[in-house]
Short mmCIF file of N, CA and C in Angstrom, two decimals:
data_model
loop_
_atom_site.label_atom_id
_atom_site.label_comp_id
_atom_site.label_asym_id
_atom_site.label_seq_id
_atom_site.Cartn_x
_atom_site.Cartn_y
_atom_site.Cartn_z
N MET A 18 0.85 -1.17 0.00
CA MET A 18 0.00 0.00 0.00
C MET A 18 0.90 1.24 0.00
N SER A 19 0.56 2.24 -0.81
CA SER A 19 1.41 3.42 -0.91
C SER A 19 1.30 4.26 0.38
N PRO A 20 2.36 4.99 0.70
CA PRO A 20 2.35 5.83 1.90
C PRO A 20 1.24 6.88 1.87
N ASN A 21 0.91 7.38 0.66
CA ASN A 21 -0.16 8.37 0.56
C ASN A 21 -1.51 7.79 0.96
N ILE A 22 -1.77 6.58 0.52
CA ILE A 22 -3.03 5.94 0.87
C ILE A 22 -3.08 5.66 2.36
N SER A 23 -1.96 5.25 2.93
CA SER A 23 -1.91 5.00 4.37
C SER A 23 -2.18 6.28 5.15
N LEU A 24 -1.60 7.39 4.71
CA LEU A 24 -1.83 8.66 5.39
C LEU A 24 -3.28 9.09 5.27
N ILE A 25 -3.84 8.94 4.09
CA ILE A 25 -5.24 9.33 3.89
C ILE A 25 -6.14 8.48 4.78
N LYS A 26 -5.87 7.18 4.88
CA LYS A 26 -6.65 6.33 5.76
C LYS A 26 -6.53 6.78 7.21
N ALA A 27 -5.31 7.14 7.61
CA ALA A 27 -5.10 7.61 8.99
C ALA A 27 -5.85 8.91 9.23
N LEU A 28 -5.83 9.82 8.26
CA LEU A 28 -6.54 11.08 8.41
C LEU A 28 -8.05 10.87 8.46
N VAL A 29 -8.56 9.97 7.63
CA VAL A 29 -10.00 9.67 7.65
C VAL A 29 -10.39 9.06 8.99
N THR A 30 -9.56 8.17 9.50
CA THR A 30 -9.83 7.57 10.81
C THR A 30 -9.84 8.63 11.89
N THR A 31 -8.86 9.51 11.86
CA THR A 31 -8.79 10.60 12.84
C THR A 31 -10.01 11.50 12.74
N LEU A 32 -10.39 11.84 11.51
CA LEU A 32 -11.57 12.67 11.30
C LEU A 32 -12.82 11.97 11.86
N GLY A 33 -12.94 10.68 11.60
CA GLY A 33 -14.08 9.92 12.13
C GLY A 33 -14.12 9.94 13.64
N LEU A 34 -12.96 9.80 14.27
CA LEU A 34 -12.90 9.85 15.73
C LEU A 34 -13.29 11.22 16.25
N GLU A 35 -12.85 12.26 15.56
CA GLU A 35 -13.21 13.62 15.96
C GLU A 35 -14.72 13.84 15.85
N VAL A 36 -15.32 13.34 14.78
CA VAL A 36 -16.77 13.47 14.60
C VAL A 36 -17.49 12.70 15.70
N ASP A 37 -17.03 11.49 15.99
CA ASP A 37 -17.62 10.70 17.06
C ASP A 37 -17.55 11.44 18.39
N THR A 38 -16.43 12.11 18.63
CA THR A 38 -16.26 12.88 19.87
C THR A 38 -17.30 13.99 19.94
N LEU A 39 -17.53 14.67 18.82
CA LEU A 39 -18.53 15.74 18.80
C LEU A 39 -19.93 15.19 19.03
N VAL A 40 -20.24 14.04 18.44
CA VAL A 40 -21.56 13.44 18.58
C VAL A 40 -21.78 13.00 20.02
N ASP A 41 -20.74 12.48 20.66
CA ASP A 41 -20.86 11.97 22.03
C ASP A 41 -20.74 13.06 23.08
N ALA A 42 -20.53 14.31 22.68
CA ALA A 42 -20.33 15.39 23.64
C ALA A 42 -21.57 15.59 24.50
N ASP A 43 -21.34 16.05 25.72
CA ASP A 43 -22.45 16.33 26.63
C ASP A 43 -23.36 17.39 26.04
N ALA A 44 -24.65 17.33 26.38
CA ALA A 44 -25.62 18.31 25.90
C ALA A 44 -25.24 19.71 26.35
N ASP A 45 -24.66 19.84 27.55
CA ASP A 45 -24.25 21.15 28.05
C ASP A 45 -23.22 21.80 27.14
N VAL A 46 -22.30 21.00 26.65
CA VAL A 46 -21.26 21.53 25.76
C VAL A 46 -21.88 21.99 24.45
N ILE A 47 -22.83 21.22 23.93
CA ILE A 47 -23.49 21.56 22.67
C ILE A 47 -24.26 22.87 22.81
N GLU A 48 -24.82 23.11 23.98
CA GLU A 48 -25.60 24.33 24.18
C GLU A 48 -24.71 25.57 24.24
N GLN A 49 -23.42 25.37 24.52
CA GLN A 49 -22.49 26.49 24.54
C GLN A 49 -22.24 26.95 23.11
N PRO A 50 -21.99 28.23 22.92
CA PRO A 50 -21.67 28.69 21.56
C PRO A 50 -20.40 28.02 21.05
N ILE A 51 -20.42 27.58 19.82
CA ILE A 51 -19.26 26.95 19.21
C ILE A 51 -18.83 27.81 18.03
N ASP A 52 -17.56 28.17 18.02
CA ASP A 52 -17.01 28.93 16.91
C ASP A 52 -16.56 27.92 15.84
N LEU A 53 -17.43 27.67 14.89
CA LEU A 53 -17.16 26.67 13.86
C LEU A 53 -15.89 26.99 13.10
N TYR A 54 -15.67 28.24 12.76
CA TYR A 54 -14.50 28.60 11.98
C TYR A 54 -13.21 28.33 12.76
N LYS A 55 -13.22 28.58 14.07
CA LYS A 55 -12.05 28.29 14.89
C LYS A 55 -11.81 26.78 14.97
N LYS A 56 -12.89 26.01 15.13
CA LYS A 56 -12.75 24.54 15.17
C LYS A 56 -12.17 24.02 13.86
N VAL A 57 -12.65 24.54 12.74
CA VAL A 57 -12.17 24.10 11.43
C VAL A 57 -10.70 24.48 11.26
N ARG A 58 -10.32 25.71 11.65
CA ARG A 58 -8.92 26.14 11.56
C ARG A 58 -8.02 25.25 12.42
N ASP A 59 -8.48 24.97 13.65
CA ASP A 59 -7.70 24.12 14.55
C ASP A 59 -7.51 22.72 13.95
N TYR A 60 -8.56 22.18 13.37
CA TYR A 60 -8.47 20.85 12.78
C TYR A 60 -7.58 20.87 11.54
N GLU A 61 -7.70 21.92 10.73
CA GLU A 61 -6.85 22.05 9.54
C GLU A 61 -5.38 22.12 9.95
N ALA A 62 -5.08 22.89 10.98
CA ALA A 62 -3.70 23.00 11.46
C ALA A 62 -3.21 21.65 11.98
N LYS A 63 -4.08 20.90 12.62
CA LYS A 63 -3.72 19.56 13.13
C LYS A 63 -3.38 18.61 11.98
N ILE A 64 -4.14 18.66 10.92
CA ILE A 64 -3.88 17.80 9.75
C ILE A 64 -2.56 18.21 9.08
N ILE A 65 -2.32 19.51 8.98
CA ILE A 65 -1.07 19.98 8.38
C ILE A 65 0.11 19.52 9.22
N ARG A 66 0.00 19.64 10.54
CA ARG A 66 1.08 19.18 11.42
C ARG A 66 1.33 17.68 11.24
N ALA A 67 0.26 16.90 11.11
CA ALA A 67 0.41 15.45 10.91
C ALA A 67 1.16 15.16 9.61
N ALA A 68 0.84 15.88 8.55
CA ALA A 68 1.53 15.68 7.27
C ALA A 68 2.99 16.09 7.37
N LEU A 69 3.27 17.17 8.09
CA LEU A 69 4.65 17.62 8.26
C LEU A 69 5.45 16.63 9.10
N ILE A 70 4.83 16.05 10.10
CA ILE A 70 5.50 15.02 10.89
C ILE A 70 5.82 13.82 10.01
N LYS A 71 4.85 13.41 9.23
CA LYS A 71 5.01 12.23 8.36
C LYS A 71 6.13 12.43 7.34
N THR A 72 6.32 13.68 6.88
CA THR A 72 7.32 13.95 5.84
C THR A 72 8.61 14.53 6.41
N GLY A 73 8.75 14.57 7.71
CA GLY A 73 9.97 15.11 8.31
C GLY A 73 10.15 16.59 8.02
N GLY A 74 9.05 17.30 7.84
CA GLY A 74 9.10 18.74 7.59
C GLY A 74 9.24 19.12 6.13
N ASN A 75 9.20 18.14 5.23
CA ASN A 75 9.33 18.42 3.80
C ASN A 75 7.99 18.99 3.30
N GLN A 76 7.97 20.29 3.06
CA GLN A 76 6.73 20.96 2.68
C GLN A 76 6.20 20.51 1.33
N ARG A 77 7.10 20.25 0.39
CA ARG A 77 6.65 19.81 -0.94
C ARG A 77 5.90 18.49 -0.84
N ARG A 78 6.50 17.53 -0.10
CA ARG A 78 5.85 16.22 0.04
C ARG A 78 4.58 16.32 0.87
N ALA A 79 4.58 17.16 1.90
CA ALA A 79 3.38 17.34 2.73
C ALA A 79 2.26 17.95 1.88
N ALA A 80 2.60 18.91 1.03
CA ALA A 80 1.61 19.52 0.15
C ALA A 80 1.01 18.48 -0.80
N GLU A 81 1.86 17.59 -1.33
CA GLU A 81 1.36 16.54 -2.21
C GLU A 81 0.40 15.62 -1.46
N MET A 82 0.75 15.27 -0.22
CA MET A 82 -0.10 14.40 0.58
C MET A 82 -1.46 15.03 0.85
N LEU A 83 -1.47 16.35 1.00
CA LEU A 83 -2.70 17.07 1.32
C LEU A 83 -3.41 17.60 0.08
N ASN A 84 -2.86 17.28 -1.09
CA ASN A 84 -3.43 17.74 -2.36
C ASN A 84 -3.51 19.27 -2.41
N LEU A 85 -2.44 19.91 -1.98
CA LEU A 85 -2.34 21.37 -2.00
C LEU A 85 -1.14 21.77 -2.84
N LYS A 86 -1.15 23.01 -3.30
CA LYS A 86 0.05 23.58 -3.89
C LYS A 86 1.00 23.88 -2.74
N THR A 87 2.29 23.79 -3.01
CA THR A 87 3.29 24.07 -1.97
C THR A 87 3.14 25.49 -1.45
N SER A 88 2.84 26.43 -2.33
CA SER A 88 2.68 27.83 -1.90
C SER A 88 1.46 27.98 -0.98
N THR A 89 0.40 27.22 -1.24
CA THR A 89 -0.79 27.28 -0.38
C THR A 89 -0.47 26.71 0.99
N LEU A 90 0.25 25.59 1.01
CA LEU A 90 0.64 25.00 2.29
C LEU A 90 1.52 25.97 3.06
N ASN A 91 2.48 26.58 2.38
CA ASN A 91 3.37 27.53 3.05
C ASN A 91 2.59 28.70 3.64
N THR A 92 1.60 29.20 2.90
CA THR A 92 0.76 30.29 3.40
C THR A 92 0.00 29.85 4.65
N LYS A 93 -0.54 28.63 4.64
CA LYS A 93 -1.28 28.13 5.79
C LYS A 93 -0.36 27.92 6.99
N ILE A 94 0.85 27.47 6.75
CA ILE A 94 1.83 27.29 7.83
C ILE A 94 2.08 28.63 8.51
N LYS A 95 2.25 29.67 7.71
CA LYS A 95 2.46 31.02 8.26
C LYS A 95 1.20 31.52 8.97
N GLN A 96 0.04 31.29 8.33
CA GLN A 96 -1.24 31.74 8.88
C GLN A 96 -1.51 31.11 10.25
N PHE A 97 -1.20 29.82 10.39
CA PHE A 97 -1.46 29.12 11.64
C PHE A 97 -0.30 29.25 12.63
N GLY A 98 0.79 29.89 12.21
CA GLY A 98 1.93 30.07 13.10
C GLY A 98 2.61 28.75 13.47
N ILE A 99 2.66 27.83 12.51
CA ILE A 99 3.28 26.53 12.75
C ILE A 99 4.79 26.69 12.68
N ASP A 100 5.48 26.29 13.75
CA ASP A 100 6.93 26.41 13.83
C ASP A 100 7.56 25.20 13.15
N MET A 101 8.21 25.42 12.02
CA MET A 101 8.77 24.33 11.23
C MET A 101 9.95 23.65 11.91
N PHE A 102 10.55 24.29 12.89
CA PHE A 102 11.71 23.72 13.58
C PHE A 102 11.37 22.35 14.17
N HIS A 103 10.14 22.17 14.64
CA HIS A 103 9.74 20.94 15.30
C HIS A 103 9.56 19.76 14.33
N PHE A 104 9.53 20.03 13.05
CA PHE A 104 9.25 18.98 12.08
C PHE A 104 10.47 18.55 11.28
N LYS A 105 11.58 19.20 11.50
CA LYS A 105 12.78 18.85 10.75
C LYS A 105 13.28 17.49 11.19
N ALA A 106 13.64 16.67 10.21
CA ALA A 106 14.18 15.35 10.51
C ALA A 106 15.56 15.53 11.14
N PRO A 107 15.88 14.75 12.16
CA PRO A 107 17.20 14.87 12.77
C PRO A 107 18.28 14.54 11.76
N MET A 108 19.41 15.22 11.87
CA MET A 108 20.50 14.97 10.94
C MET A 108 21.05 13.57 11.16
N GLU A 109 21.29 12.90 10.07
CA GLU A 109 21.81 11.54 10.17
C GLU A 109 23.30 11.58 10.45
N VAL A 110 23.75 10.67 11.27
CA VAL A 110 25.17 10.57 11.59
C VAL A 110 25.84 9.78 10.48
N ASP A 111 26.98 10.26 10.03
CA ASP A 111 27.73 9.56 8.99
C ASP A 111 28.48 8.40 9.65
N ARG A 112 27.89 7.23 9.61
CA ARG A 112 28.48 6.07 10.26
C ARG A 112 29.64 5.50 9.45
N GLY A 113 29.71 5.82 8.17
CA GLY A 113 30.77 5.28 7.34
C GLY A 113 32.11 5.95 7.59
N ALA A 114 32.13 7.13 8.17
CA ALA A 114 33.37 7.87 8.35
C ALA A 114 34.29 7.19 9.37
N ASN A 115 33.74 6.59 10.38
CA ASN A 115 34.56 6.00 11.45
C ASN A 115 34.27 4.51 11.62
N LYS A 116 34.27 3.79 10.54
CA LYS A 116 33.96 2.37 10.61
C LYS A 116 34.97 1.62 11.47
N SER A 117 36.21 2.08 11.49
CA SER A 117 37.24 1.37 12.27
C SER A 117 36.93 1.38 13.75
N GLU A 118 36.17 2.40 14.23
CA GLU A 118 35.81 2.43 15.64
C GLU A 118 34.90 1.27 16.02
N TYR A 119 34.10 0.82 15.05
CA TYR A 119 33.13 -0.21 15.34
C TYR A 119 33.65 -1.63 14.99
N ALA A 120 34.79 -1.68 14.35
CA ALA A 120 35.34 -2.97 13.95
C ALA A 120 35.79 -3.76 15.18
N MET A 121 35.58 -5.08 15.12
CA MET A 121 35.98 -5.92 16.25
C MET A 121 37.18 -6.73 15.89
#
C-alpha cells in the first residue's frame, strides 16, 4: 500500500474519531456557543502538522499528501503560526566515516 493511501486512511480515521467525539459530547457543551471557523482552523492545522511530521518537515511532500500547492501549504503554515523547527528530521550521523571504531 502506498504511503499516501496510508496517510489518507489515517486522516480519515482521525476525522471519524473527531466526529464521534462531537456526537458523544455532553448536551451542556453543545448548548455552549461553538465557533465553527475556529474549530475548522484548529483541525486544519492539526492535519497539516500530521503531514509535516510524516514527511519530516518536507513541505513539498506534505503539500502533495494534502493535495495542495506548496505555496498554499506555506501560506497556511504562516497563517497558523506553525513552527517548522519541530518537524525537521534529525541529521543523520555519517556512520561510514569511522567504521574502524566499530570494527571488532
